[in-house]
Short mmCIF file of C-alpha atoms and ligand atoms in Angstrom, two decimals:
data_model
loop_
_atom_site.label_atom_id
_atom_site.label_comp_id
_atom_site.label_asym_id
_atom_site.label_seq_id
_atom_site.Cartn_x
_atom_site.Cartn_y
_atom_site.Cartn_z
CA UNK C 507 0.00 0.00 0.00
CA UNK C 508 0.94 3.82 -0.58
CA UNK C 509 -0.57 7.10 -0.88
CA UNK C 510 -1.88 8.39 -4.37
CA UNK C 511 -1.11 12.41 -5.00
CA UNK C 512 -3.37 13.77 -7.58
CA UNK C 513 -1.65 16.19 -10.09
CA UNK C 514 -3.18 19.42 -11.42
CA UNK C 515 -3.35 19.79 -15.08
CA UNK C 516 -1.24 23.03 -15.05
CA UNK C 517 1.26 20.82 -12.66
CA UNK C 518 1.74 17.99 -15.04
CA UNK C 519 4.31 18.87 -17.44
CA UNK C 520 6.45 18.63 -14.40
CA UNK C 521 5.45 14.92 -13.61
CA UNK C 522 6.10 13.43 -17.07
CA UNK C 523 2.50 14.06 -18.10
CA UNK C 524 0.75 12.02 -14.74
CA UNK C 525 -2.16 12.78 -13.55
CA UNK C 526 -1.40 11.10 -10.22
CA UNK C 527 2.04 9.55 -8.79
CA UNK C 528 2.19 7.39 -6.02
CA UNK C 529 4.22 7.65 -2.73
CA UNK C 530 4.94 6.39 0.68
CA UNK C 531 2.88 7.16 3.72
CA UNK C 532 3.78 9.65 6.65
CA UNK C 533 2.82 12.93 6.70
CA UNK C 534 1.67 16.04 4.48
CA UNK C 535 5.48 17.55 4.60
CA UNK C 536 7.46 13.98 3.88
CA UNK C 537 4.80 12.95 1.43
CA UNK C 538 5.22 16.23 -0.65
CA UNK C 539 9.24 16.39 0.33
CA UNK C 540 9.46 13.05 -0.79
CA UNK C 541 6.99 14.06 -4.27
CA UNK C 542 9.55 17.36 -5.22
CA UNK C 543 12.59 14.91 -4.33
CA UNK C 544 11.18 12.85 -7.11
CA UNK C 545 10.64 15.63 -9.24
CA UNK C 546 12.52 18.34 -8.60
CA UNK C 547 11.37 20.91 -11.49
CA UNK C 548 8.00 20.78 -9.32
CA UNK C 549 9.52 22.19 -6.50
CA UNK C 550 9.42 26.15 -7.15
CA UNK C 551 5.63 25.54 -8.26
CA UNK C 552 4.91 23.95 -4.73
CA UNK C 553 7.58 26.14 -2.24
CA UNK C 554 8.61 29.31 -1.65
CA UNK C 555 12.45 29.75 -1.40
CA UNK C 556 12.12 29.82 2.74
CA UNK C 557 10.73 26.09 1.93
CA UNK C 558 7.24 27.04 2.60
CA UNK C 559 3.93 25.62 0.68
CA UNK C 560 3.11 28.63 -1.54
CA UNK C 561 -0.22 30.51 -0.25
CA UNK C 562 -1.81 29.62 -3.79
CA UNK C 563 -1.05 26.11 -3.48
CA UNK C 564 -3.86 24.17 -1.03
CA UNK C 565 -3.53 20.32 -0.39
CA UNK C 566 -6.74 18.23 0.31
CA UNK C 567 -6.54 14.52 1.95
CA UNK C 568 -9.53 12.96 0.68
CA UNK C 569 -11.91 15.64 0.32
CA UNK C 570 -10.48 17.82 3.39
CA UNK C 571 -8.45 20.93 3.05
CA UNK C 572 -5.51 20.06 5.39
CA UNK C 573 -5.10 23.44 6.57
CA UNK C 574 -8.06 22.82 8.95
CA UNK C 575 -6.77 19.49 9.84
CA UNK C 576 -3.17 19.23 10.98
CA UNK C 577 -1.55 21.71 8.46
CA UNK C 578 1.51 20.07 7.03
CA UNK C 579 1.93 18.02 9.78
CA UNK C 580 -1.71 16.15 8.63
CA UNK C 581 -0.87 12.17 8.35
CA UNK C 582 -1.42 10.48 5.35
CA UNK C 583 -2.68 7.06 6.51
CA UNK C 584 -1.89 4.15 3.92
CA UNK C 585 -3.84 4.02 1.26
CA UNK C 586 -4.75 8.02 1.15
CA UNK C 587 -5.50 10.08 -1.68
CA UNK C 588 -3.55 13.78 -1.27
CA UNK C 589 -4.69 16.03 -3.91
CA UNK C 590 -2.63 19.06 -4.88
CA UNK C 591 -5.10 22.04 -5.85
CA UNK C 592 -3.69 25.53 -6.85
CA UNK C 593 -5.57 28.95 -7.18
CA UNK C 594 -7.48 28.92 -10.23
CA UNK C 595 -6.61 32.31 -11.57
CA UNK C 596 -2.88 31.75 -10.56
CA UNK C 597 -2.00 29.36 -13.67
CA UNK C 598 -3.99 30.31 -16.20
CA UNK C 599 -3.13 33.96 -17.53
CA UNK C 600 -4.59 34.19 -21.16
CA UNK C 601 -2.74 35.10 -24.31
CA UNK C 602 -3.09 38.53 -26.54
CA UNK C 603 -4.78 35.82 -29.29
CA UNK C 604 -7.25 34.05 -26.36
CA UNK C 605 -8.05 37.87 -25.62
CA UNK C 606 -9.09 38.45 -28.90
CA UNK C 607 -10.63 35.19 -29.07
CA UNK C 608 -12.89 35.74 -25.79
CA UNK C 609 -13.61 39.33 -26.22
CA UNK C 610 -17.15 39.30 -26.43
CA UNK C 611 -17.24 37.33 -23.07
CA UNK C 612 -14.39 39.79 -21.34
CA UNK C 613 -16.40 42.67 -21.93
CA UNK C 614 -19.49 41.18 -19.86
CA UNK C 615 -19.04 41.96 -16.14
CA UNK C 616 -20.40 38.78 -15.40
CA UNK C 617 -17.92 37.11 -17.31
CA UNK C 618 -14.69 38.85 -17.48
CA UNK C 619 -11.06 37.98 -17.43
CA UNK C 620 -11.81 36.46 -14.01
CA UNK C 621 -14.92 34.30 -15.65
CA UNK C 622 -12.61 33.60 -19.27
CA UNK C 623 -10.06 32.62 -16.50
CA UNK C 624 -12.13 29.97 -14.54
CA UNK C 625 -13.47 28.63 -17.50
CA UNK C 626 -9.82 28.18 -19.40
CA UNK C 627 -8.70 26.41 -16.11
CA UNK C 628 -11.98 24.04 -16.09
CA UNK C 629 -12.64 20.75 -17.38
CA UNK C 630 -16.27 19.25 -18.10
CA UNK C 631 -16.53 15.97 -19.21
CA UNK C 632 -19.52 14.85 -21.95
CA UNK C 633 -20.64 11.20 -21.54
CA UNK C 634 -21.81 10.71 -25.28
CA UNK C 635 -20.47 12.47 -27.97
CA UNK C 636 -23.93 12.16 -29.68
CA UNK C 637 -27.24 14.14 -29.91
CA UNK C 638 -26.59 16.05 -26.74
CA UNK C 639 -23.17 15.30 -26.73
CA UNK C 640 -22.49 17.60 -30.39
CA UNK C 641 -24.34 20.86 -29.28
CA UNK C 642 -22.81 20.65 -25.34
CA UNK C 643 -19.12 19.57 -26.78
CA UNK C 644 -19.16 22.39 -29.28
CA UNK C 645 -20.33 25.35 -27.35
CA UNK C 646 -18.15 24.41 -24.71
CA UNK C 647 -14.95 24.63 -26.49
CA UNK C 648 -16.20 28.33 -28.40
CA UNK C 649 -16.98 29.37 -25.10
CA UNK C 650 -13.10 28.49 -23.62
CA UNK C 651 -13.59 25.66 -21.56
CA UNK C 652 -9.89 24.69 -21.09
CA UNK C 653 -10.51 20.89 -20.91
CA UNK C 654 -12.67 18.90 -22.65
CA UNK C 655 -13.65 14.88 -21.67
CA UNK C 656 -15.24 12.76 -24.38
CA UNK C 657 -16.48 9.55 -23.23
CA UNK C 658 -17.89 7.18 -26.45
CA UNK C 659 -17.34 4.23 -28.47
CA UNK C 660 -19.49 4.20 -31.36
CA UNK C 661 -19.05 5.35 -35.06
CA UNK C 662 -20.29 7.83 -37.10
CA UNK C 663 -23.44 5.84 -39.02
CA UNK C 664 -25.30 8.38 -41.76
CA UNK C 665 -28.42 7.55 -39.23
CA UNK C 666 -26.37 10.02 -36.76
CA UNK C 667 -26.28 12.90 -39.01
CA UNK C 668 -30.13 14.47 -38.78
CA UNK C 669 -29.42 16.00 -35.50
CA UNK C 670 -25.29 14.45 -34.21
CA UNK C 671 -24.16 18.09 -35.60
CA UNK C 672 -20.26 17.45 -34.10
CA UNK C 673 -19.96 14.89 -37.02
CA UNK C 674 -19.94 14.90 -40.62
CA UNK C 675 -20.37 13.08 -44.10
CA UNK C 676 -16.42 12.98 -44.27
CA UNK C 677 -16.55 10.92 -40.91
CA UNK C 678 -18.83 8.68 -41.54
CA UNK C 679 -17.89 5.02 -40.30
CA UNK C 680 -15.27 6.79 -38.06
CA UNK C 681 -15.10 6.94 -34.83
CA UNK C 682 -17.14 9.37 -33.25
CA UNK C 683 -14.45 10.29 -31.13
CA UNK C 684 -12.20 11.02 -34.19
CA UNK C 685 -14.68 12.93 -35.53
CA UNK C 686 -15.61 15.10 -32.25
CA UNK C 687 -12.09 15.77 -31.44
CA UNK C 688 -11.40 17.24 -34.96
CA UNK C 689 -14.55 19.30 -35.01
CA UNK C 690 -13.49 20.45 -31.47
CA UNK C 691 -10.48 21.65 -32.47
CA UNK C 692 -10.85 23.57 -35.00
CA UNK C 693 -13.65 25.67 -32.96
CA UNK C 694 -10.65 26.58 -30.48
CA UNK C 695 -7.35 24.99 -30.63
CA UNK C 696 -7.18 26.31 -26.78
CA UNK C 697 -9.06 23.44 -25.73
CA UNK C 698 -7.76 20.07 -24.64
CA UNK C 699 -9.69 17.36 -25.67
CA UNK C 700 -9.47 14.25 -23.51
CA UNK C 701 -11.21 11.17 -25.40
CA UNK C 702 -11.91 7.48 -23.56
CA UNK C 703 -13.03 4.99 -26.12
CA UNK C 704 -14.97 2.62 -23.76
CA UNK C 705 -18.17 2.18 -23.08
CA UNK C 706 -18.32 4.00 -19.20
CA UNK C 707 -18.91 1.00 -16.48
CA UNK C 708 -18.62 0.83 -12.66
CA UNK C 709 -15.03 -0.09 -12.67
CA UNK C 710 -13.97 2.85 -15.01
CA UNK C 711 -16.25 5.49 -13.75
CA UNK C 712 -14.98 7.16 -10.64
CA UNK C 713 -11.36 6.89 -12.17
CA UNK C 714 -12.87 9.11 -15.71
CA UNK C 715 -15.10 11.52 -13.33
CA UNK C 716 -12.65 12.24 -10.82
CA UNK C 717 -10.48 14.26 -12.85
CA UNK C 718 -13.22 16.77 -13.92
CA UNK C 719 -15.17 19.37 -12.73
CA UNK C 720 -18.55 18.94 -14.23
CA UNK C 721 -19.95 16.23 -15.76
CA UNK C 722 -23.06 16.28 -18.37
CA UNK C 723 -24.58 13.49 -18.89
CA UNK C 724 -25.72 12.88 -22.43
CA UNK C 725 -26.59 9.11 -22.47
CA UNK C 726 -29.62 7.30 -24.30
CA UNK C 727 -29.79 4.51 -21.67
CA UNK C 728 -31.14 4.27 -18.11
CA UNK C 729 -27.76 2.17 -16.86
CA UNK C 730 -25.53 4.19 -17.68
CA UNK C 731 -27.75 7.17 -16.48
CA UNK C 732 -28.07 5.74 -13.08
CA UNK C 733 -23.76 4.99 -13.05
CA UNK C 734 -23.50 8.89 -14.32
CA UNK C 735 -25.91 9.93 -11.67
CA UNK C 736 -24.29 7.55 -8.08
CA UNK C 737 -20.83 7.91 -9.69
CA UNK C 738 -21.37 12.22 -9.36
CA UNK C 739 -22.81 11.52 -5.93
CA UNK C 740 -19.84 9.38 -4.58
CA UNK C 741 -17.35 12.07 -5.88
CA UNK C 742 -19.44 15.33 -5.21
CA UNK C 743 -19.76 16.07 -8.36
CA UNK C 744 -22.40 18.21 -10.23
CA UNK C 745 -24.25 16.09 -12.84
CA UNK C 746 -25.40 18.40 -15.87
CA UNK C 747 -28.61 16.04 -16.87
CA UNK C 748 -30.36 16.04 -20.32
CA UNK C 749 -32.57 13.91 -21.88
CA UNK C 750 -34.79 13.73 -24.94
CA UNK C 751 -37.35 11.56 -26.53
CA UNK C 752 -38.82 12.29 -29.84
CA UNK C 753 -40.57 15.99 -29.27
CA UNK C 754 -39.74 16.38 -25.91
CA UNK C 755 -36.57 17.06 -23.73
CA UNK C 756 -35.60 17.70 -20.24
CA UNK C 757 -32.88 19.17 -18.01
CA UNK C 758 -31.18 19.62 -14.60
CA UNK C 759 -28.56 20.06 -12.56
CA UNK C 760 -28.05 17.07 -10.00
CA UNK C 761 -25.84 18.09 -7.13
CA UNK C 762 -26.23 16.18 -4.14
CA UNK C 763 -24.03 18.64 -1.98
CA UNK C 764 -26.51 21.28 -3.23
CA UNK C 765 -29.55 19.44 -3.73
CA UNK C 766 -31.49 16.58 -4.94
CA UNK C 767 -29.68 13.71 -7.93
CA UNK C 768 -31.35 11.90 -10.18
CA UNK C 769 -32.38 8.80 -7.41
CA UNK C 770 -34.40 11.16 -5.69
CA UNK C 771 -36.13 12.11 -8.93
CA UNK C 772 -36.83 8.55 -10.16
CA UNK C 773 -35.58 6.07 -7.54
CA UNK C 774 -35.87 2.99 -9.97
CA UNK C 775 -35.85 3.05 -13.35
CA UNK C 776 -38.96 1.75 -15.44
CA UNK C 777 -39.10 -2.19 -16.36
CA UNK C 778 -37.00 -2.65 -19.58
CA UNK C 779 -38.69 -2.20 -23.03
CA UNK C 780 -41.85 -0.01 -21.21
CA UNK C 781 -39.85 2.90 -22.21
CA UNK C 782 -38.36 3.08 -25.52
CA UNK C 783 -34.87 4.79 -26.61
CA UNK C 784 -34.56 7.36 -29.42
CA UNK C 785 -33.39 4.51 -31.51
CA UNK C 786 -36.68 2.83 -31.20
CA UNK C 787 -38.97 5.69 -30.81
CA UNK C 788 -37.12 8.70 -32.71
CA UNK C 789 -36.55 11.67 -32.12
CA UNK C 790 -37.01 15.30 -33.86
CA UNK C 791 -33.38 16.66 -35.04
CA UNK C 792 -32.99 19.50 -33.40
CA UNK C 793 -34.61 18.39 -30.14
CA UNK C 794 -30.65 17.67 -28.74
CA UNK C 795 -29.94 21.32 -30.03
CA UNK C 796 -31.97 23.17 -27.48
CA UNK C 797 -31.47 20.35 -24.72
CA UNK C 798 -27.58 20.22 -25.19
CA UNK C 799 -27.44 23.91 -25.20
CA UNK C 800 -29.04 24.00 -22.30
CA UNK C 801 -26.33 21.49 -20.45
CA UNK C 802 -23.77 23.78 -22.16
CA UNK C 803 -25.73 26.40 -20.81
CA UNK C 804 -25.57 25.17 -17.58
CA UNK C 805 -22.13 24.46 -17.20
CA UNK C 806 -20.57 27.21 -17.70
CA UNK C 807 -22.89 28.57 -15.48
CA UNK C 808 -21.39 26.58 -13.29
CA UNK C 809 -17.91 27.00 -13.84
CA UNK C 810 -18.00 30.82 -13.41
CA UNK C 811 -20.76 30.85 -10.79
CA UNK C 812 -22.85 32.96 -12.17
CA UNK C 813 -26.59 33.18 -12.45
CA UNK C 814 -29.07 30.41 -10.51
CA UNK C 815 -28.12 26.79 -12.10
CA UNK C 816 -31.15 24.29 -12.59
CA UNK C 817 -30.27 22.66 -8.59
CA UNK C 818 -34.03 21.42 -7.41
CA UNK C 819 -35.30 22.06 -10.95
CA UNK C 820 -36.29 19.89 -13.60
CA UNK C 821 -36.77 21.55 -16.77
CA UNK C 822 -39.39 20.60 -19.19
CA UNK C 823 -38.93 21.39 -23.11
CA UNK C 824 -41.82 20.46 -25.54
CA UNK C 825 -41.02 21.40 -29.17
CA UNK C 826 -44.58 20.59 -30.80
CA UNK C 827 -46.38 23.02 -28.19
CA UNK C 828 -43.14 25.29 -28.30
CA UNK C 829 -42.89 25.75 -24.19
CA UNK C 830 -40.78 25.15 -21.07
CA UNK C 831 -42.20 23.94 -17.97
CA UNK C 832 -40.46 23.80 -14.43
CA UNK C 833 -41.01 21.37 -12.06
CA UNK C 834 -39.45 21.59 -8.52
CA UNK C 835 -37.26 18.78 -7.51
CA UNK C 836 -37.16 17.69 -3.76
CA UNK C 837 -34.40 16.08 -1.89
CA UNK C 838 -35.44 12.66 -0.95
CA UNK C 839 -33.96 11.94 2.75
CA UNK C 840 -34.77 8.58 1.83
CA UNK C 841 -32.48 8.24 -1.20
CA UNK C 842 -30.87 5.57 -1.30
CA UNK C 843 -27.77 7.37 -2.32
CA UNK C 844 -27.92 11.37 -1.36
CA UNK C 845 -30.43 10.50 1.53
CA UNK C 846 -29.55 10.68 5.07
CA UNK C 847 -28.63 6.99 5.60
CA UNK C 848 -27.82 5.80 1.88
CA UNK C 849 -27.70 2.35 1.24
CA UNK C 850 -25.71 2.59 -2.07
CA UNK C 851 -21.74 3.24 -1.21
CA UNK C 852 -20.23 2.18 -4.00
CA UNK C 853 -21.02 1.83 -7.68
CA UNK C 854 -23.54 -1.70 -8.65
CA UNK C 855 -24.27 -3.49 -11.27
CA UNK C 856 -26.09 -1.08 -13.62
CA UNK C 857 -27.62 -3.86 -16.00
CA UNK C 858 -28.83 -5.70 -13.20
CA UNK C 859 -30.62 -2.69 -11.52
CA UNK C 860 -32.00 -1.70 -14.72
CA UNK C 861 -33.32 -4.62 -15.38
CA UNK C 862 -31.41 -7.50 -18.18
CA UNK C 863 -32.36 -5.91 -21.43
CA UNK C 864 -35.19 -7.49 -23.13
CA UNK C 865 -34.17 -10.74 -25.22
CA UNK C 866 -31.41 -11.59 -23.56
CA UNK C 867 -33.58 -14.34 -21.40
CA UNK C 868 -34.46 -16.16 -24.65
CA UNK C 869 -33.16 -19.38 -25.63
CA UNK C 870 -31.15 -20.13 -28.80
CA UNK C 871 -33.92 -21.76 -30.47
CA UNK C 872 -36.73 -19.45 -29.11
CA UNK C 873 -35.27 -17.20 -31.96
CA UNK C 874 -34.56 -17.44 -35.81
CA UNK C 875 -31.66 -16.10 -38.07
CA UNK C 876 -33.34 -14.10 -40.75
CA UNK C 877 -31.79 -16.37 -43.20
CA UNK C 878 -33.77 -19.47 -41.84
CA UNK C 879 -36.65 -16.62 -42.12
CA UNK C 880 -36.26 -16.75 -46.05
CA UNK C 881 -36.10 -20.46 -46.64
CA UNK C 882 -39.61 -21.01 -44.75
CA UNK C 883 -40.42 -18.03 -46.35
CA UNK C 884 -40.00 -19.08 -49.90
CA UNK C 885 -41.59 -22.57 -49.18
CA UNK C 886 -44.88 -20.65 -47.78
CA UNK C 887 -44.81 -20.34 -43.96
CA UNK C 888 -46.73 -23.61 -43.13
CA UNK C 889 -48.85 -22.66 -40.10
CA UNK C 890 -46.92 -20.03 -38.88
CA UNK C 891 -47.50 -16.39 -39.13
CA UNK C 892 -45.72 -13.51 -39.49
CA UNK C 893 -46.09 -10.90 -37.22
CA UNK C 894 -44.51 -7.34 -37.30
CA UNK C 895 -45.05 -5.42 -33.55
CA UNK C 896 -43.46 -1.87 -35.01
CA UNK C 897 -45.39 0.86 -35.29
CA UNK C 898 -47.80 1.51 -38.48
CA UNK C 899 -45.43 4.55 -39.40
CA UNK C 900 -42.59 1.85 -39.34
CA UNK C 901 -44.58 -0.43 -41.43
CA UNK C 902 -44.91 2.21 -44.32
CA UNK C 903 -41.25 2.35 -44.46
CA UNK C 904 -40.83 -1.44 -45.16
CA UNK C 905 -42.38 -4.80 -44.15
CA UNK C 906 -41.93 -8.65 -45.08
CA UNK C 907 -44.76 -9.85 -47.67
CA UNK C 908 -47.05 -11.78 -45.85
CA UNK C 909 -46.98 -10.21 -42.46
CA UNK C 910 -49.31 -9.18 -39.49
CA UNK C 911 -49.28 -5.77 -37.84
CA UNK C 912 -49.55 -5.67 -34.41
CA UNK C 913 -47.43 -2.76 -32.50
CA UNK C 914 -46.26 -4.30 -29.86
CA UNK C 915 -48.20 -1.99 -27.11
CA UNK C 916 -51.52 -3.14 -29.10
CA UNK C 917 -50.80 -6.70 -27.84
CA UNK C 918 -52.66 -7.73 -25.30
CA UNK C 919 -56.02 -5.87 -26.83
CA UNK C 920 -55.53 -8.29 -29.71
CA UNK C 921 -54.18 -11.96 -28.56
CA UNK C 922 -57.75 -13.39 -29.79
CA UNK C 923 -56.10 -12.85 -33.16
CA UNK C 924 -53.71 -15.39 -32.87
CA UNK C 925 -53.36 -18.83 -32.16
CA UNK C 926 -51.62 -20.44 -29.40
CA UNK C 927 -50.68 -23.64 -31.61
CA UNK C 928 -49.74 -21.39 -34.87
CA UNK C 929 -46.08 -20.79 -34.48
CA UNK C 930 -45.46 -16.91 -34.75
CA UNK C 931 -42.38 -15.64 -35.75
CA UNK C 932 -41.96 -12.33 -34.76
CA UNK C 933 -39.93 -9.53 -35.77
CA UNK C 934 -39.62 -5.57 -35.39
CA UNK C 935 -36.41 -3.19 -36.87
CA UNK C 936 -33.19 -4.97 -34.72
CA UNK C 937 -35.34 -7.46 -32.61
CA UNK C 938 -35.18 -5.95 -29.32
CA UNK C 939 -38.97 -5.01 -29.03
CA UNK C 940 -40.11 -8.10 -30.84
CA UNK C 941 -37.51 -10.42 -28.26
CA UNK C 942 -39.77 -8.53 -25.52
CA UNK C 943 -43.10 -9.30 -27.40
CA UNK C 944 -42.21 -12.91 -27.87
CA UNK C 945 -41.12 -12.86 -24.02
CA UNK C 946 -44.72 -11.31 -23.16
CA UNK C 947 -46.48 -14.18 -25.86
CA UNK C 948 -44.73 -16.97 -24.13
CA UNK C 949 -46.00 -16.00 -20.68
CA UNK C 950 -49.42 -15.57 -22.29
CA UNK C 951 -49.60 -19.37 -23.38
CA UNK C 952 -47.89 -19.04 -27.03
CA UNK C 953 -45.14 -21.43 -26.37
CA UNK C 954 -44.63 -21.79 -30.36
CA UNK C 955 -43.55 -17.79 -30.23
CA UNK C 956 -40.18 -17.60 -31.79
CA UNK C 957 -38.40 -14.09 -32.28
CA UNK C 958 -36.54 -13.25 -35.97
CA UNK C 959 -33.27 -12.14 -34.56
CA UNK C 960 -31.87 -8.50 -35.78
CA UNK C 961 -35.09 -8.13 -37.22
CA UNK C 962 -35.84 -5.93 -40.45
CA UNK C 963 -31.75 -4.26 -40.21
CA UNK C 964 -30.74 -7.79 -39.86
CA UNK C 965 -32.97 -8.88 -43.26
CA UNK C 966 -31.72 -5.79 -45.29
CA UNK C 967 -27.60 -6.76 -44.40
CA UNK C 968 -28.01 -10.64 -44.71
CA UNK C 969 -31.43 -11.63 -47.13
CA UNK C 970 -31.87 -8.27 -49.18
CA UNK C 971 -29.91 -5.34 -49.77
CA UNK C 972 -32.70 -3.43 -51.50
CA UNK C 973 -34.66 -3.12 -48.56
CA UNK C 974 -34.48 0.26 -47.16
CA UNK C 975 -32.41 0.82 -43.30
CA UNK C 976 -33.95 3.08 -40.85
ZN1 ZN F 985 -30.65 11.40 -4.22
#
């Protein structure tokens, strides 16, 4: 065992690059003696010449400022994580080009040179580099935020393109990443942009998160919107929420220092497949514009403490009826995270809580490869139907010859039109709603249900290419 020391950004060049080094236990003094012993070109930036800890530099142990513990003389157990913090405004002068860059914010007293300052020295990190993701990422670095996380691993699929603004037709089938760092940079080459190609999970979260200031949450899924929300509340972190679905969005700022997190809003997320994503459900184009904005909005907000940030506030956007809504947020004391005697103290298994995503519980032959599909298919489906549980708007798009619409939320109002010994093959666009429908047939008594896995995208790569993708 040893103690970690956490590095500021503007501190790293003088550590090889690290963001944290390691060390031996004792106290504040030997631990940071033994840290500038290491590496001596830090030494200036920590002590004066009498030896002292500069006045701008503060050290925390854990989350506590050491000068109201023990000073220098504070012990650093085994296991401890010191952080070094300097003054914000102390590192980060800007240039005669940032200057000129940022003069429409250093002329507003409410921003400044103190306000261009903070945000230069900031960092925000975007989970998603998608819908939300593009609008947040982009205003973010115009505005002068000095630091820049990116957390994704998809690529850019022409399906992206009617409202993922950060990417492009020349980045198609690229990584988003790629793409968003590139777009990034040429809207400010100031910026740092920090990119983790993984998908974010309970044993990579707190490590991402803890090096940033704010985070904004831009994810399409309720597990990874639960690990964004407890891994903010572990680490104190404000949680920049947004989240849209077809015509409507909505926003807030989860801080549970400050107020309630997203637990207390929805303490359990809804049973899998009730709610559908924006890949199953749509969503208008420029719906992520005004919602990611609005995290962007937020943030900076944030950063140079301005103004009255969403805390306690959940924002309501519809685009059809063209109007905000505000709904105030409680606290819950009974949170099982932010509430007065949590439960939760370390990050879970998201997938788990959130229920195993729909299909996964079906058996290898409770499903059929769309190429199977074609060979009964050309032989006439021999008491078996076809049945299609997308919506009708879906159906217009494309359907299989022979097949039976049903959306799948129509159901249970219409199981007296099929037969329990008919087998019924049953698909929808990637097989994810139709897995669940075949799930919910099989409970009802239609053993012979069998789901056409990957669905319609699955029959356009594999059986035929003319069929349109959407
Ligand atoms: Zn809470």
């Amino acid at each position: 065992m040893s103690v970690i020391i956490r590095i500021p950004t503007p501190l790293r060049p003088y550590v090889g690059g690290s963001r944290e080094v390691s060390g031996e236990a004792g106290n504040v003094e030997n631990v940071l003696a033994a840290l500038v012993q290491q590496h001596p070109d830090l030494k200036h930036h920590l002590f004066n010449d009498q030896g002292k800890l500069r006045s701008f530099v503060n050290v925390y142990l854990g989350d506590e400022d050491v000068r109201y513990l023990k000073g220098v003389e504070t012990p650093v157990p085994d296991g401890a994580t010191i952080s070094i913090v300097p003054s914000v405004a102390g590192g980060s002068a800007l240039s005669n080009a940032e200057i000129r860059r940022y003069s429409r914010h250093l002329i507003m007293p409410e921003v400044g040179m103190s306000g261009q300052k903070k945000l230069k020295a900031a960092s925000v990190l975007l989970v998603g580099a998608g819908g939300l993701g593009s609008p947040a990422a982009m205003y973010l670095a115009a505005a002068g935020v000095g630091r820049i996380g990116l957390v994704d691993f998809d690529v850019v699929d022409e399906s992206n393109l009617q409202r993922q603004i950060m990417h492009g037709v020349s980045t198609l089938g690229k990584p988003k990443l790629d793409s968003a760092k590139a777009r990034i940079q040429d809207i400010n080459p100031y910026v740092q942009v920090d990119t983790y190609a993984e998908p974010l999970t309970s044993e990579n979260a707190l490590r991402i998160f803890a090096d940033y200031d704010v985070i904004a949450d831009g994810t399409d899924n309720f597990p990874t919107r639960y690990l964004v929300n407890d891994a903010c509340v572990l680490l104190g972190k404000p949680n920049v929420y947004g989240s849209i679905f077809r015509f409507e969005g909505q926003a807030s700022v989860f801080w549970a220092e400050r107020g309630p997190c997203y637990r207390c809003l929805y303490p359990e997320p809804p049973p899998p497949g009730l709610v559908p994503s924006c890949a199953e459900g749509g969503v208008l184009g420029v719906l992520p514009g005004v919602i990611g904005v609005i995290q962007a909005t937020e943030a900076v907000k944030l950063i140079i403490g301005q103004g009255e940030p969403l805390i306690g506030r959940l924002l309501l956007y519809d685009a059809l009826d063209m109007k905000f809504r505000e709904l105030k947020l409680r606290k819950d004391p009974h949170c099982p995270i932010c509430g007065e005697h949590p439960t939760i103290h370390q990050l879970i298994d998201y997938e788990a809580f959130c229920g195993v995503p729909a299909g996964a519980e079906l058996q290898p032959q409770d499903e059929i490869p769309v190429t199977e599909l074609r060979d009964r298919m050309s032989q006439g489906l021999h008491r078996a139907v076809l049945l299609d549980v997308r919506e009708p708007h879906e159906w217009e798009i494309v359907h299989l010859p022979g097949a039976k619409l049903i959306p799948r939320g129509e159901l249970p109002n219409h199981l007296n039109e099929l037969s329990q010994t008919d087998e019924i093959l049953v698909y929808c666009r990637s097989g994810v709603r139709s897995a669940q429908a075949v799930q919910f047939l099989r409970e009802m008594g239609f053993k012979k249900a069998k789901n056409v896995r990957g669905g319609i995208l699955a029959w356009a790569r594999e059986v035929d290419p003319a069929s349109p993708v959407y």
